PDB file of C-alpha atoms in Angstrom:
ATOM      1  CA  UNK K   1      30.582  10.821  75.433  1.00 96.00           C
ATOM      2  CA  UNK K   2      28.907  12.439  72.992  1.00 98.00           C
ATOM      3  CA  UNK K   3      29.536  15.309  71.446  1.00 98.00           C
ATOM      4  CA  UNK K   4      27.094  17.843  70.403  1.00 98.00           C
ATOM      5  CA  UNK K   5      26.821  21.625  68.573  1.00 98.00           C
ATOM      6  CA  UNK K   6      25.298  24.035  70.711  1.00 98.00           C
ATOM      7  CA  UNK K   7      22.918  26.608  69.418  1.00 97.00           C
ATOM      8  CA  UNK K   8      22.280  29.886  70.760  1.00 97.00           C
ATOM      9  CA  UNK K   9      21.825  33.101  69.949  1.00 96.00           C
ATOM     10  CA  UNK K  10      25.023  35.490  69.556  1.00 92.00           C
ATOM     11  CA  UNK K  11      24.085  38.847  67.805  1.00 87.00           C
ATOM     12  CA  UNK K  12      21.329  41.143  69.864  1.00 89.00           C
ATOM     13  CA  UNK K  13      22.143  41.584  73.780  1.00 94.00           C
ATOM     14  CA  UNK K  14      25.481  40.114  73.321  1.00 94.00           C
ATOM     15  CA  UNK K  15      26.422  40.624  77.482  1.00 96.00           C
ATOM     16  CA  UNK K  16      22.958  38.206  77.795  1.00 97.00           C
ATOM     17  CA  UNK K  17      23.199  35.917  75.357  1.00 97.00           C
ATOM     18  CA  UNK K  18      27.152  34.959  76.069  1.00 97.00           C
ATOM     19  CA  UNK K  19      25.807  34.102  79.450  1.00 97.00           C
ATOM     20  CA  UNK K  20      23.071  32.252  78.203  1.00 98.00           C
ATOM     21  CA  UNK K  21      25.521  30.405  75.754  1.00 98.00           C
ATOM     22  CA  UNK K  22      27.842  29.858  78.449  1.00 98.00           C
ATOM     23  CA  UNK K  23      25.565  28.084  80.744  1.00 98.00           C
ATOM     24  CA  UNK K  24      24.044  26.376  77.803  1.00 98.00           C
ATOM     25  CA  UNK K  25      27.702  24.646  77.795  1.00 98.00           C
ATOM     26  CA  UNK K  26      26.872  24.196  81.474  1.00 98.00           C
ATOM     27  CA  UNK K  27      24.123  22.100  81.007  1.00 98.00           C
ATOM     28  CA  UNK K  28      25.525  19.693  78.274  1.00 98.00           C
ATOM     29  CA  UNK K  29      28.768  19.061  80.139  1.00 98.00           C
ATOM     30  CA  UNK K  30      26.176  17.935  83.118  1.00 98.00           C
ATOM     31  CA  UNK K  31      23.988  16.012  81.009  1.00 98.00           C
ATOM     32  CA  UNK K  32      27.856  13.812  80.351  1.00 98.00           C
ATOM     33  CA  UNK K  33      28.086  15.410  77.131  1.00 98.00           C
ATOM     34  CA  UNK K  34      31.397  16.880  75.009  1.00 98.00           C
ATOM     35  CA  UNK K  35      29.709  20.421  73.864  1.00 98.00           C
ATOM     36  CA  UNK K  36      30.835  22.967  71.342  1.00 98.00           C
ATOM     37  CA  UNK K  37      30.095  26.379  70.672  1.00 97.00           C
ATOM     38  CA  UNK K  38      31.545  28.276  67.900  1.00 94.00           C
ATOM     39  CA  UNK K  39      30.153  31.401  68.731  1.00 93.00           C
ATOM     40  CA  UNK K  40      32.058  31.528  72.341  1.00 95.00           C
ATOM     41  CA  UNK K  41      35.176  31.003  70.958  1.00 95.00           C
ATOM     42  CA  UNK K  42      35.242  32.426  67.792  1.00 94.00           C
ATOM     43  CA  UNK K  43      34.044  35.693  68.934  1.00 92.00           C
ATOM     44  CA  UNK K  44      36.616  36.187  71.732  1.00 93.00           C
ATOM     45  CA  UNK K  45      38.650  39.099  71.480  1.00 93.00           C
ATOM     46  CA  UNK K  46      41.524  38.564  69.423  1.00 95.00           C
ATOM     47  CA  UNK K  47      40.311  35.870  67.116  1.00 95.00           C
ATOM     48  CA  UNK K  48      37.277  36.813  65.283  1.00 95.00           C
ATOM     49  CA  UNK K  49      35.628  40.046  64.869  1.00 92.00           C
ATOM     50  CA  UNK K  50      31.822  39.311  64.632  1.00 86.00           C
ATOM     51  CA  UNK K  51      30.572  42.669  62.913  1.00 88.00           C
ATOM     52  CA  UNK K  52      33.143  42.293  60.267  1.00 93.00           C
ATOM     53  CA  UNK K  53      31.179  40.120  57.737  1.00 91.00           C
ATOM     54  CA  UNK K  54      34.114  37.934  56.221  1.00 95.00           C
ATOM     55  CA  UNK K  55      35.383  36.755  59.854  1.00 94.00           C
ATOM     56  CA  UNK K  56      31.844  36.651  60.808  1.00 88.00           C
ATOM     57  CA  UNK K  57      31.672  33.170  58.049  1.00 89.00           C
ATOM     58  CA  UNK K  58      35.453  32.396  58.461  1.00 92.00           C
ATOM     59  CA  UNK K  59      33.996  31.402  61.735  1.00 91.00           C
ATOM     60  CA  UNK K  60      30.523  30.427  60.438  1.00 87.00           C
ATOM     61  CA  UNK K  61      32.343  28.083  58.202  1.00 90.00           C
ATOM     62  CA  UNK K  62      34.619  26.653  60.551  1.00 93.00           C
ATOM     63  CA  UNK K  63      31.598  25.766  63.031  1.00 91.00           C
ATOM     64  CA  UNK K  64      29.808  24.140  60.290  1.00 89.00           C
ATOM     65  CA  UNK K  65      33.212  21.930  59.640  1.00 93.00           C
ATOM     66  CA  UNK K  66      33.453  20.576  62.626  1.00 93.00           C
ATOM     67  CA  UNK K  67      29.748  19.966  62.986  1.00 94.00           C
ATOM     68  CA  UNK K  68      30.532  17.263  60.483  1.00 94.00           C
ATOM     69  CA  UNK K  69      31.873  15.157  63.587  1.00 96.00           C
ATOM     70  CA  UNK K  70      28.856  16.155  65.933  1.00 98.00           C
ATOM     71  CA  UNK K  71      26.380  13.322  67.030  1.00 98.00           C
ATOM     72  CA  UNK K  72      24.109  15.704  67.776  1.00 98.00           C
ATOM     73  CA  UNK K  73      23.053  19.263  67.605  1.00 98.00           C
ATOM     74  CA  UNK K  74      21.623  20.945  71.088  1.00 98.00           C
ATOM     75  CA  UNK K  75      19.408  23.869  70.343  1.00 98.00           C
ATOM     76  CA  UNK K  76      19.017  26.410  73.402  1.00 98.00           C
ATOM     77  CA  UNK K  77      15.506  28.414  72.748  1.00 97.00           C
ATOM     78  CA  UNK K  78      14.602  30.419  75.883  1.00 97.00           C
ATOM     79  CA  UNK K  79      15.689  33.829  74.077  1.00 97.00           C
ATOM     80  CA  UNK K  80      14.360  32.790  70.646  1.00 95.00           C
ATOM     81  CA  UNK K  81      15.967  31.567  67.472  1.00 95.00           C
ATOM     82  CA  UNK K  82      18.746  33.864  65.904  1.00 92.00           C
ATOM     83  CA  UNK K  83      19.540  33.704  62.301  1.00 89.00           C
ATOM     84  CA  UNK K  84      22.858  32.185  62.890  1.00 88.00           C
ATOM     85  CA  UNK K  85      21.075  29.260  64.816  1.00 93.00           C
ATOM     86  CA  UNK K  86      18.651  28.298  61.787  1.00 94.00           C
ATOM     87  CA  UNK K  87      21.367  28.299  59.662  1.00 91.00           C
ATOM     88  CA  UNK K  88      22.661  25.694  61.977  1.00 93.00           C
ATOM     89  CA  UNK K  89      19.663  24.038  62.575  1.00 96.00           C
ATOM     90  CA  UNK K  90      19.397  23.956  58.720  1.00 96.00           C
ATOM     91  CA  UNK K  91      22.734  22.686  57.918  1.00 95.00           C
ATOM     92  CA  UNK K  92      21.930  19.941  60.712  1.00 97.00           C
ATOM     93  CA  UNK K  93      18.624  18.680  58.924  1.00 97.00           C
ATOM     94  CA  UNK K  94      21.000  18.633  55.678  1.00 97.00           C
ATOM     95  CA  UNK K  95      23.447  16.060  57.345  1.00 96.00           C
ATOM     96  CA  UNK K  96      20.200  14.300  58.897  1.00 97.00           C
ATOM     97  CA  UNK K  97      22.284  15.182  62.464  1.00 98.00           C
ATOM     98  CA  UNK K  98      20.263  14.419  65.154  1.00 98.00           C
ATOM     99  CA  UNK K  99      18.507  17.641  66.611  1.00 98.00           C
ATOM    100  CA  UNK K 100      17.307  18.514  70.070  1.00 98.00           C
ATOM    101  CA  UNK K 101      15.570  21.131  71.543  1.00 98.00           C
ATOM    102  CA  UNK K 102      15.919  22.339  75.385  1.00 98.00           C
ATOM    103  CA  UNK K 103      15.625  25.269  77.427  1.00 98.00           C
ATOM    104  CA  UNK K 104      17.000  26.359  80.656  1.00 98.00           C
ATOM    105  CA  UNK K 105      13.854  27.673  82.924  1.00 94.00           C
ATOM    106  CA  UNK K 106      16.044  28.785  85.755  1.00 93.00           C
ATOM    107  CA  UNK K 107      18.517  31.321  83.708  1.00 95.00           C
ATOM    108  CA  UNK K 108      17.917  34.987  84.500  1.00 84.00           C
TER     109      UNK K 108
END
């Protein structure tokens, strides 16, 4: 099974774009693969605070670590590239990780 990064966008229309992430997740775990992303988790309340901007790269940071084990990185771009997601999709090209990009035409 591989296991892959997602990228999504967070910040914006949160409400949308947690969906979005969310059935980003979908799709990878149907495709056979072991997804992960940071910016679900993290930003549950509880753990993380988002618009504070040391958690916001506690958990930054802590995605990025564990991207060091990722085969691949999975970038989502029906709602457009956030800044958090080129930072990803930088750090990927830096670690020559695989990158691939998909969409999901039937999310609303």
């Amino acid at each position: 099974m591989k296991f892959v990064i997602v990228e999504s966008p967070y910040a914006g229309d949160v409400e949308k774009n947690v969906r979005y992430a969310r059935a980003a997740v979908r799709d990878c775990l149907l495709r056979g693969e072991a997804p992960f992303a940071s910016h679900l988790l993290y930003t549950q309340e509880g753990i993380l605070r988002d618009e504070v901007p040391e958690e916001r790269t506690h958990g930054i940071d802590s995605g990025l670590e564990l991207a060091k084990r990722a085969d691949a990185t999975v970038v989502y771009t029906d709602l457009g590239e956030s800044r958090g997601m080129k930072y990803g999709i930088v750090a990927a090209m830096a670690a020559n990780r695989p990158i691939e990009y998909r969409t999901l035409p039937d999310f609303k």
